[in-house]
Coordinates of C-alpha atoms in Angstrom, one line a residue:
Chain A
M15 CA 91.8 118.1 104.2
A16 CA 94.2 115.5 105.5
L17 CA 97.9 115.6 106.1
I18 CA 99.3 112.1 105.8
E19 CA 102.2 111.4 108.2
A20 CA 103.9 108.0 108.0
R21 CA 106.4 107.5 110.8
G22 CA 108.9 104.6 111.2
L23 CA 107.1 102.2 108.9
G24 CA 108.8 98.8 108.9
K25 CA 108.1 95.3 107.7
S26 CA 110.1 92.1 107.3
Y27 CA 109.5 88.9 105.5
G28 CA 111.7 86.4 107.2
S29 CA 115.2 87.8 107.1
K30 CA 114.4 90.2 104.3
R31 CA 113.6 93.8 105.4
A32 CA 111.0 94.9 102.9
V33 CA 110.3 98.3 104.5
D34 CA 112.8 99.9 106.8
D35 CA 112.1 102.8 109.1
L36 CA 110.2 104.7 106.4
S37 CA 108.9 108.2 107.3
F38 CA 107.4 110.7 105.0
T39 CA 104.7 113.3 104.7
V40 CA 102.0 113.8 102.1
K41 CA 100.6 117.3 101.9
P42 CA 97.0 118.1 101.1
G43 CA 96.3 119.9 97.8
S44 CA 99.0 118.0 95.9
V45 CA 99.6 114.8 94.0
T46 CA 102.5 113.0 95.6
G47 CA 104.1 110.3 93.5
F48 CA 105.4 107.2 95.2
L49 CA 108.4 105.9 93.2
G50 CA 110.7 103.0 93.6
P51 CA 112.1 100.1 91.6
N52 CA 110.3 96.8 91.4
G53 CA 110.4 95.1 94.8
S54 CA 111.4 98.2 96.6
G55 CA 108.4 98.0 99.0
K56 CA 105.9 100.4 97.6
S57 CA 102.8 98.1 97.8
T58 CA 103.9 96.8 101.2
T59 CA 104.2 100.4 102.4
M60 CA 100.7 101.2 101.2
R61 CA 99.3 98.2 103.0
L62 CA 101.1 99.2 106.2
M63 CA 99.6 102.7 105.9
L64 CA 96.2 101.1 105.9
S65 CA 97.0 98.6 108.7
L66 CA 96.4 95.7 106.3
D67 CA 99.8 94.3 107.0
A68 CA 101.3 93.7 110.4
G69 CA 104.5 95.7 110.9
Q70 CA 106.1 98.6 112.7
G71 CA 105.3 102.3 112.7
T72 CA 102.2 104.4 112.3
T73 CA 100.4 106.3 109.6
T74 CA 98.0 109.1 110.5
F75 CA 95.4 110.9 108.4
D76 CA 95.0 114.2 110.1
G77 CA 96.2 112.7 113.3
R78 CA 94.1 109.5 113.2
T79 CA 95.1 106.1 112.1
F80 CA 93.1 104.3 109.5
G81 CA 91.6 101.9 112.1
E82 CA 90.4 104.9 114.1
L83 CA 88.4 106.3 111.3
R84 CA 84.6 105.9 111.4
H85 CA 83.4 105.1 107.9
P86 CA 87.0 105.0 106.6
M87 CA 86.1 105.2 102.9
R88 CA 84.6 108.7 103.5
H89 CA 88.1 109.7 104.7
V90 CA 90.6 107.6 102.7
G91 CA 89.9 106.0 99.3
A92 CA 92.3 103.2 98.4
L93 CA 93.1 101.2 95.3
L94 CA 95.5 98.3 96.1
E95 CA 94.7 95.5 93.8
A96 CA 94.3 95.2 90.0
K97 CA 90.9 93.4 90.1
P98 CA 89.6 93.6 93.7
F99 CA 86.1 92.2 93.2
H100 CA 84.2 88.9 92.9
P101 CA 83.9 88.0 89.2
T102 CA 80.2 87.2 89.4
R103 CA 79.0 90.1 91.6
R104 CA 77.7 92.9 89.5
A105 CA 79.9 95.9 89.4
R106 CA 77.2 98.1 90.8
D107 CA 76.5 95.6 93.6
H108 CA 80.2 95.5 94.4
L109 CA 80.1 99.3 95.0
R110 CA 76.8 99.0 96.9
M111 CA 78.4 96.5 99.2
L112 CA 81.3 98.9 100.0
A113 CA 78.9 101.7 100.3
A114 CA 76.7 99.8 102.8
A115 CA 79.6 99.7 105.3
N116 CA 80.4 103.4 105.0
D117 CA 77.0 105.0 105.1
V118 CA 77.3 106.1 101.4
S119 CA 74.1 106.5 99.4
T120 CA 73.2 104.4 96.3
Q121 CA 73.0 107.8 94.5
R122 CA 76.7 108.2 95.1
V123 CA 77.3 104.7 93.8
D124 CA 75.7 105.7 90.5
E125 CA 77.6 108.9 90.5
V126 CA 81.0 107.3 90.7
I127 CA 80.0 104.7 88.1
R128 CA 79.3 107.6 85.7
L129 CA 82.5 109.4 86.8
V130 CA 84.7 106.4 85.8
G131 CA 82.7 105.7 82.6
L132 CA 81.3 102.2 83.5
E133 CA 77.6 103.0 83.1
S134 CA 77.2 100.5 80.2
V135 CA 78.6 97.6 82.2
A136 CA 77.6 98.5 85.7
R137 CA 74.9 95.9 85.9
G138 CA 77.0 93.3 84.3
R139 CA 79.3 90.8 86.0
P140 CA 82.9 91.8 85.9
R141 CA 84.2 88.4 85.1
K142 CA 85.2 89.5 81.6
F143 CA 86.3 93.0 82.5
S144 CA 89.6 94.0 80.9
L145 CA 92.4 95.1 83.3
G146 CA 91.6 98.7 82.4
M147 CA 87.9 98.3 83.3
G148 CA 88.9 96.6 86.5
Q149 CA 91.1 99.5 87.4
R150 CA 88.2 101.9 86.7
L151 CA 86.0 99.9 89.0
G152 CA 88.7 100.0 91.6
I153 CA 89.0 103.8 91.2
A154 CA 85.3 104.1 91.5
A155 CA 85.5 102.3 94.8
A156 CA 88.3 104.6 96.0
L157 CA 86.2 107.6 95.1
L158 CA 83.0 106.2 96.6
G159 CA 83.1 108.0 99.9
D160 CA 84.2 111.3 98.3
P161 CA 87.3 111.0 100.5
H162 CA 89.8 113.8 101.3
T163 CA 92.7 111.3 100.8
L164 CA 93.4 108.9 98.0
L165 CA 96.0 106.1 98.1
L166 CA 96.3 104.5 94.7
D167 CA 98.8 101.7 93.9
E168 CA 99.6 101.8 90.2
P169 CA 96.2 103.1 89.1
S170 CA 97.2 103.6 85.5
N171 CA 98.0 99.9 85.0
G172 CA 96.0 98.6 82.1
L173 CA 94.5 101.9 81.1
D174 CA 94.7 103.0 77.5
P175 CA 96.3 106.4 76.6
Q176 CA 92.9 108.1 76.8
G177 CA 92.3 106.4 80.2
I178 CA 95.7 107.6 81.5
T179 CA 95.0 111.1 80.3
W180 CA 91.5 111.0 82.0
L181 CA 93.1 109.7 85.2
R182 CA 95.8 112.4 85.2
Q183 CA 93.1 115.1 84.8
L184 CA 91.0 113.5 87.5
L185 CA 93.8 113.3 90.0
K186 CA 95.0 116.8 89.3
H187 CA 91.4 118.0 89.7
L188 CA 91.0 116.2 93.0
A189 CA 94.3 117.6 94.3
G190 CA 93.2 121.0 93.1
E191 CA 90.2 120.7 95.4
G192 CA 92.6 120.4 98.3
R193 CA 92.7 116.6 98.7
S194 CA 95.8 114.5 99.4
V195 CA 96.6 112.2 96.5
F196 CA 99.3 109.6 97.0
V197 CA 99.9 107.5 93.9
S198 CA 102.5 104.9 93.0
S199 CA 103.4 104.4 89.4
H200 CA 106.3 102.9 87.4
L201 CA 105.4 105.3 84.5
L202 CA 108.0 108.0 85.2
Q203 CA 107.0 110.2 82.2
E204 CA 103.4 110.1 83.5
M205 CA 104.6 110.9 87.0
A206 CA 106.7 113.8 85.8
V207 CA 103.5 115.3 84.4
L208 CA 101.3 114.4 87.2
A209 CA 103.1 114.7 90.5
D210 CA 103.9 117.9 92.5
E211 CA 105.7 116.0 95.3
L212 CA 107.6 112.8 95.4
V213 CA 108.4 110.0 97.9
V214 CA 111.2 107.9 96.4
I215 CA 112.2 104.6 98.0
G216 CA 114.8 101.9 97.3
R217 CA 115.1 98.6 99.1
G218 CA 112.4 99.8 101.5
K219 CA 114.3 102.9 102.6
L220 CA 113.5 106.5 101.9
L221 CA 115.7 108.1 99.2
A222 CA 113.8 111.4 98.8
N223 CA 110.7 113.2 99.9
G224 CA 109.9 116.6 98.5
A225 CA 109.0 118.6 95.5
V226 CA 109.6 117.0 92.1
A227 CA 111.7 120.0 90.9
D228 CA 113.9 119.8 94.0
F229 CA 114.4 116.0 93.5
V230 CA 115.5 116.6 89.9
T231 CA 117.7 119.5 90.7
S232 CA 119.4 117.7 93.6
S233 CA 120.3 114.9 91.2
G234 CA 123.1 117.2 89.8
L235 CA 122.3 115.8 86.3
G236 CA 121.3 119.2 84.8
T237 CA 123.7 120.5 82.0
V238 CA 124.3 123.9 80.4
E239 CA 125.0 124.2 76.6
V240 CA 127.6 126.9 76.1
V241 CA 128.5 128.6 72.7
S242 CA 131.5 130.8 72.9
P243 CA 134.1 132.0 70.4
D244 CA 136.6 132.0 73.2
M245 CA 136.1 128.4 74.3
A246 CA 139.9 127.9 74.4
T247 CA 140.0 130.4 77.3
L248 CA 136.6 129.5 78.9
G249 CA 137.0 125.8 78.8
P250 CA 140.1 125.5 81.2
E251 CA 138.5 128.1 83.4
L252 CA 135.3 126.1 83.8
E253 CA 137.3 122.8 84.4
S254 CA 139.3 124.6 87.1
R255 CA 136.0 125.3 88.8
G256 CA 135.0 121.6 88.8
A257 CA 132.9 121.4 85.6
T258 CA 133.0 118.6 83.1
L259 CA 132.9 119.5 79.4
V260 CA 131.7 117.5 76.5
A261 CA 131.8 118.8 72.9
G262 CA 128.4 119.2 71.1
P263 CA 125.8 119.4 70.2
G264 CA 126.8 121.3 67.1
D265 CA 129.1 124.2 67.9
A266 CA 128.1 124.1 71.6
T267 CA 129.9 122.5 74.5
T268 CA 127.8 120.7 77.1
V269 CA 128.9 121.6 80.6
S270 CA 127.9 119.7 83.7
G271 CA 128.7 120.5 87.3
L272 CA 128.1 124.2 87.1
D273 CA 124.9 126.1 86.6
A274 CA 124.4 128.9 84.1
A275 CA 125.1 131.7 86.6
A276 CA 128.4 130.2 87.6
I277 CA 129.4 129.7 84.0
G278 CA 128.4 133.4 83.2
D279 CA 130.5 134.5 86.1
A280 CA 133.5 132.4 85.0
A281 CA 133.1 133.8 81.4
H282 CA 133.1 137.4 82.7
E283 CA 136.1 136.9 85.0
S284 CA 138.1 135.2 82.2
G285 CA 137.1 137.8 79.6
A286 CA 135.5 135.2 77.3
R287 CA 132.5 136.1 75.1
L288 CA 129.3 134.2 75.4
H289 CA 127.0 133.7 72.5
Q290 CA 124.6 131.2 74.0
L291 CA 123.9 129.8 77.4
T292 CA 121.1 127.2 77.6
T293 CA 120.2 125.3 80.7
R294 CA 118.9 121.8 80.2
Q295 CA 117.2 120.2 83.2
A296 CA 117.6 116.5 83.9
S297 CA 114.4 114.5 83.4
L298 CA 112.7 112.8 86.3
E299 CA 113.6 109.5 84.8
E300 CA 117.3 110.4 84.8
A301 CA 117.1 111.7 88.4
F302 CA 115.2 108.6 89.4
L303 CA 117.6 106.2 87.8
A304 CA 120.5 108.0 89.4
A305 CA 118.9 107.9 92.8
T306 CA 117.8 104.2 92.7
G307 CA 120.5 102.8 90.4
L308 CA 122.2 101.0 93.2
D309 CA 119.0 100.0 95.0
E310 CA 117.2 98.2 92.2
E311 CA 116.3 94.8 93.5
F312 CA 115.7 93.0 90.2
R313 CA 118.1 94.3 87.6
G314 CA 118.2 93.0 84.1
G315 CA 121.3 91.7 82.4
D316 CA 123.5 94.1 80.4
Q317 CA 122.5 94.0 76.7
S318 CA 126.0 94.9 75.4
Chain B
M8 CA 79.5 96.3 114.1
M9 CA 76.4 97.4 112.3
D10 CA 78.5 98.6 109.4
A11 CA 80.2 95.2 109.2
L12 CA 76.7 93.5 109.3
R13 CA 75.4 95.7 106.5
Y14 CA 78.5 94.9 104.4
E15 CA 78.1 91.2 105.0
W16 CA 74.4 91.2 104.4
V17 CA 74.8 92.9 101.0
R18 CA 77.8 90.6 100.3
L19 CA 75.6 87.5 100.9
R20 CA 72.7 88.8 98.9
T21 CA 74.7 89.9 95.8
I22 CA 76.5 86.6 95.2
R23 CA 75.1 83.8 93.1
S24 CA 76.4 81.0 95.2
T25 CA 74.1 82.0 98.1
Y26 CA 71.1 81.3 95.9
W27 CA 72.3 78.1 94.4
I28 CA 73.3 76.7 97.7
I29 CA 69.9 77.5 99.3
G30 CA 68.2 76.2 96.1
I31 CA 70.0 72.9 96.1
A32 CA 69.4 72.4 99.8
L33 CA 65.7 73.1 99.6
G34 CA 65.3 71.3 96.2
F35 CA 67.0 68.2 97.5
Q36 CA 64.9 68.3 100.7
L37 CA 61.7 68.8 98.8
A38 CA 62.4 66.0 96.3
M39 CA 63.7 63.5 98.8
S40 CA 61.2 64.1 101.6
F41 CA 58.3 63.9 99.2
L42 CA 59.8 60.7 97.7
I43 CA 60.2 59.1 101.1
G44 CA 56.8 60.3 102.1
A45 CA 55.2 58.8 99.0
L46 CA 57.0 55.5 99.4
A47 CA 56.3 55.2 103.1
G48 CA 54.1 52.4 104.2
D49 CA 50.7 53.0 105.8
D50 CA 52.0 52.2 109.3
A51 CA 54.9 54.7 109.0
G52 CA 55.0 57.3 111.7
G53 CA 56.5 58.3 115.0
T54 CA 60.0 59.4 116.0
D55 CA 62.1 57.3 113.6
S56 CA 60.0 58.1 110.5
F57 CA 60.0 61.8 111.2
A58 CA 63.7 61.8 111.9
I59 CA 64.3 60.0 108.5
L60 CA 62.0 62.5 106.8
V61 CA 63.9 65.5 108.2
T62 CA 67.4 64.2 107.8
I63 CA 66.7 62.2 104.6
G64 CA 68.1 59.1 106.2
A65 CA 71.0 60.5 108.1
S66 CA 69.3 59.7 111.4
T67 CA 69.8 56.0 110.6
G68 CA 73.6 56.3 110.2
F69 CA 73.4 55.1 106.6
A70 CA 74.0 58.6 105.1
P71 CA 75.5 61.9 106.0
L72 CA 73.2 64.9 106.6
F73 CA 73.3 66.1 103.0
I74 CA 71.8 69.5 103.7
A75 CA 74.5 70.3 106.2
Y76 CA 77.2 69.7 103.6
V77 CA 75.4 72.0 101.1
I78 CA 74.7 74.7 103.6
G79 CA 78.3 74.3 104.9
L80 CA 79.6 75.6 101.6
M81 CA 78.0 78.9 102.5
G82 CA 80.2 79.0 105.5
V83 CA 83.3 78.2 103.5
F84 CA 82.5 80.8 100.8
S85 CA 81.8 83.4 103.4
M86 CA 85.6 83.7 104.1
G87 CA 86.9 81.7 101.1
H88 CA 85.7 84.2 98.5
E89 CA 87.7 86.9 100.4
Y90 CA 90.9 85.2 99.7
R91 CA 90.1 83.4 96.4
H92 CA 89.1 86.6 94.7
G93 CA 91.5 89.1 96.4
M94 CA 88.5 90.7 98.2
I95 CA 90.0 90.7 101.7
R96 CA 91.9 94.0 101.3
A97 CA 88.8 95.7 99.8
T98 CA 86.8 94.4 102.7
L99 CA 89.2 95.5 105.4
T100 CA 89.5 99.0 103.8
A101 CA 85.7 99.2 104.0
V102 CA 85.6 97.8 107.6
P103 CA 89.0 98.0 109.2
Q104 CA 87.9 96.4 112.5
R105 CA 88.8 92.8 111.8
W106 CA 86.9 91.4 114.8
A107 CA 83.8 93.1 113.4
V108 CA 84.3 91.6 110.0
L109 CA 84.6 88.1 111.4
A110 CA 81.8 88.5 113.9
A111 CA 79.5 89.7 111.2
K112 CA 80.3 86.7 109.1
V113 CA 79.7 84.3 112.0
L114 CA 76.4 86.0 112.9
L115 CA 75.1 86.0 109.4
I116 CA 76.2 82.5 108.6
V117 CA 74.4 81.3 111.8
A118 CA 71.3 83.2 110.8
V119 CA 71.2 82.1 107.2
S120 CA 72.2 78.5 107.8
A121 CA 69.6 78.2 110.6
A122 CA 66.9 79.7 108.3
C123 CA 67.8 77.3 105.5
A124 CA 67.9 74.3 107.8
L125 CA 64.6 75.3 109.4
A126 CA 63.1 75.6 105.9
C127 CA 64.2 72.1 105.2
V128 CA 62.5 70.9 108.5
L129 CA 59.3 72.7 107.4
I130 CA 59.5 70.9 104.1
A131 CA 59.7 67.6 106.0
L132 CA 56.7 68.6 108.1
L133 CA 54.8 69.5 104.9
S134 CA 55.7 66.1 103.4
A135 CA 54.5 64.3 106.6
T136 CA 51.2 66.3 106.5
I137 CA 50.6 65.6 102.8
F138 CA 51.4 61.9 103.0
S139 CA 49.7 61.4 106.3
I140 CA 52.7 60.3 108.3
E141 CA 52.0 60.5 111.9
L142 CA 54.2 62.9 113.8
P143 CA 55.8 62.0 117.1
G144 CA 55.0 64.2 120.1
W145 CA 55.8 67.9 119.8
G146 CA 58.7 67.5 122.1
E147 CA 60.4 65.0 119.9
V148 CA 59.5 67.1 116.8
L149 CA 61.2 70.0 118.4
A150 CA 64.2 67.9 119.5
I151 CA 64.8 66.5 116.0
S152 CA 64.2 69.8 114.3
S153 CA 66.5 71.8 116.5
G154 CA 69.1 69.0 116.5
T155 CA 69.2 69.0 112.7
T156 CA 69.3 72.8 112.6
I157 CA 72.0 73.2 115.2
F158 CA 74.1 70.5 113.4
A159 CA 73.8 72.3 110.1
V160 CA 74.7 75.7 111.7
L161 CA 77.8 74.2 113.5
F162 CA 78.8 72.4 110.3
S163 CA 78.6 75.7 108.4
L164 CA 80.6 77.5 111.0
S165 CA 83.3 74.9 110.8
G166 CA 83.5 75.6 107.1
L167 CA 83.9 79.3 107.8
A168 CA 86.6 78.4 110.3
Y169 CA 88.5 76.1 107.9
A170 CA 88.5 78.9 105.3
T171 CA 89.7 81.5 107.9
I172 CA 92.5 79.2 109.0
T173 CA 93.7 78.0 105.6
R174 CA 92.9 81.2 103.6
N175 CA 92.2 78.8 100.8
Q176 CA 88.7 78.1 99.6
T177 CA 89.5 74.8 97.9
A178 CA 91.4 73.5 100.9
A179 CA 88.5 74.5 103.2
V180 CA 85.9 72.7 101.0
A181 CA 88.1 69.6 101.0
L182 CA 88.5 69.8 104.8
L183 CA 84.7 70.2 105.3
L184 CA 84.0 67.2 103.2
L185 CA 86.9 65.0 104.2
V186 CA 87.1 65.5 108.0
P187 CA 83.6 64.2 108.8
T188 CA 83.4 61.5 106.2
I189 CA 86.9 60.2 105.7
L190 CA 89.1 61.3 108.6
E191 CA 86.6 60.5 111.4
G192 CA 85.8 57.2 109.7
I193 CA 89.5 56.3 109.5
I194 CA 90.1 57.2 113.2
K195 CA 87.0 55.3 114.2
S196 CA 88.1 52.2 112.2
V197 CA 91.6 52.2 113.6
I198 CA 90.4 52.5 117.2
L199 CA 87.8 49.8 116.7
A200 CA 90.3 47.5 115.0
I201 CA 92.8 47.9 117.9
H202 CA 90.0 47.4 120.4
A203 CA 88.7 44.3 118.6
A204 CA 92.1 42.8 118.6
S205 CA 92.6 43.4 122.3
D206 CA 92.0 41.0 125.1
D207 CA 88.7 42.6 126.0
P208 CA 87.0 43.5 122.6
T209 CA 83.6 44.2 124.2
G210 CA 84.9 46.2 127.2
K211 CA 84.8 49.9 127.6
G212 CA 88.5 50.2 128.2
G213 CA 91.3 51.0 125.8
G214 CA 90.9 54.0 123.6
V215 CA 87.3 53.2 122.6
W216 CA 86.0 56.1 124.6
L217 CA 87.8 58.4 122.1
I218 CA 85.1 57.6 119.5
K219 CA 82.5 59.6 121.3
Y220 CA 84.7 62.7 121.0
L221 CA 84.9 62.7 117.2
P222 CA 83.2 66.0 116.7
Y223 CA 81.0 65.5 113.7
D224 CA 80.1 62.0 114.6
S225 CA 79.2 63.1 118.1
G226 CA 77.3 66.1 116.8
G227 CA 75.2 63.8 114.7
Q228 CA 73.7 62.5 117.9
M229 CA 71.6 65.6 117.9
Y230 CA 69.4 64.2 115.1
T231 CA 70.3 60.5 115.2
R232 CA 67.6 58.2 116.6
R233 CA 67.8 54.5 115.9
S234 CA 71.0 54.2 114.0
L235 CA 73.4 51.8 112.4
E236 CA 76.0 53.2 114.8
D237 CA 74.1 51.5 117.7
L238 CA 75.8 48.3 116.6
L239 CA 79.1 49.6 117.8
E240 CA 77.8 49.3 121.4
I241 CA 78.9 45.6 121.3
F242 CA 82.5 47.0 121.1
G243 CA 81.9 49.0 124.2
V244 CA 81.2 52.3 122.4
V245 CA 78.8 54.4 124.4
P246 CA 78.0 57.6 122.5
F247 CA 76.9 60.9 124.1
G248 CA 73.2 61.8 123.9
P249 CA 72.0 64.7 121.8
V250 CA 73.0 67.3 124.3
G251 CA 76.5 65.8 125.0
G252 CA 77.1 65.2 121.3
G253 CA 76.1 68.8 120.5
L254 CA 78.4 70.1 123.2
V255 CA 81.3 68.1 121.8
M256 CA 80.7 69.4 118.3
G257 CA 80.1 72.9 119.6
T258 CA 83.3 72.9 121.5
F259 CA 85.2 71.7 118.5
V260 CA 83.7 74.4 116.3
A261 CA 84.4 77.0 118.9
L262 CA 88.0 76.0 119.1
L263 CA 88.3 76.1 115.3
L264 CA 86.8 79.6 115.3
A265 CA 89.1 80.7 118.1
V266 CA 92.2 79.5 116.1
G267 CA 90.8 81.2 113.0
S268 CA 90.1 84.4 114.9
Y269 CA 93.6 84.5 116.4
L270 CA 95.1 84.1 113.0
F271 CA 92.7 86.5 111.2
L272 CA 93.4 89.3 113.7
R273 CA 97.2 89.0 113.4
R274 CA 97.9 88.0 109.8
D275 CA 98.7 90.2 106.9
A276 CA 95.6 90.8 104.8

């Protein structure tokens, strides 16, 4: 199973630096989400990883670059485009063509067609495929060589809710088999459920690379809801230790800046009674927005 | 390399345009060579008649070599489809060695274009046999047949090169149609007009020698026999023979492919 190591990836379009000295690692046996705002360089990074774009840096898959792989689709499966096929070539023929270059059997072609649920249209021309059907064909192509590594750029684009659920289960299953799954998505709620690890970029630079839980925790956006009959005593004590207090919800006070253990210690030392202490983790979305807020390339206007 | 060839072979066989291009070329050749054969006089025969039958009149300079234009589309589509339909990234993730991708396209376009052009020659031979048109000597049959085939192959390769350079199928089709018919015609006209207005309109001086280096025009010498173009000799135009003309066109196509290869190997996919 492959360890993906990207080192010093870089790419400029004229004077604009699209990807800037980007290094990260994708571990086998996990789904690694690739997050970044629009225009942050995610797709460019994926193309650089596969040597499709000219740029700086190297990406290795178990020590070998993509260009060094014999029958690359048997090592790395990639989905980079929404509809990467000729509109009049039959879906099955499209896969047969890719298979021919990678010593993959026709039997495997039919297997992946069944796997992505395109049996009924496999011998039809994909001219009128919906975006979701096109994505399924692209996913079939990525899975064609039964690769140990998957690079998928926005694979859930155009999929219906059932399709997104199917894709989530499929990717988790593949990661569970020990494969490396590197997947970009702008659906943060979906990524929160799917990903074990994250690579977060903004303006082409690395913002975070590690476990999802670590990324969320490090955002410092978690809060603790405190219910205490001695809040008049406990409140100033917490503020003196750097916490911020907001009244509510209900009888509780929301405390940020200190975790539950620190609040418990403060209550004990100040002699305040505690009736409730509830930790509320920040969401991935909140952590992501906090991390990329200043790096978003194309920001919408303020509604207020 | 074999992986790239397998990919390209399946690509060619699984696309409809391959079949309609070959169908149009063979259908046109069949219809026109049989029509010409049927209408030919009893005394028709020899080199000129056979050349007309094979090239459907292109050997006289009155018409372009139609089958080359049709077969040439296959060359354009070979690379044009990659960019028009966003296939290039899928192709290069299946075969990352770009030189192999391009070499496979060149080899298969040469093979398929040559096979299609040879089939058109065979149709002309069939017509000559059916309508009792006397063939020239086998040497001349071979020369006209190979000249027509080589021209069609080079023409097709130039289409592939245009598509590789422009990364735009429509632009490549336009170049393939306009460069031989319009651009070369304009250049030739301008040179001849300047030469005709000079002090020595029938001499070989001035820039009139440039005309024989017009690549498609020069390449046409491979199948041209008695031609309308011969009239230009009064202006001092002395074209290359079949070998020289073929070399000029071959050099031009090689240069186009070299530029295309240079760009293809370095550009973003």
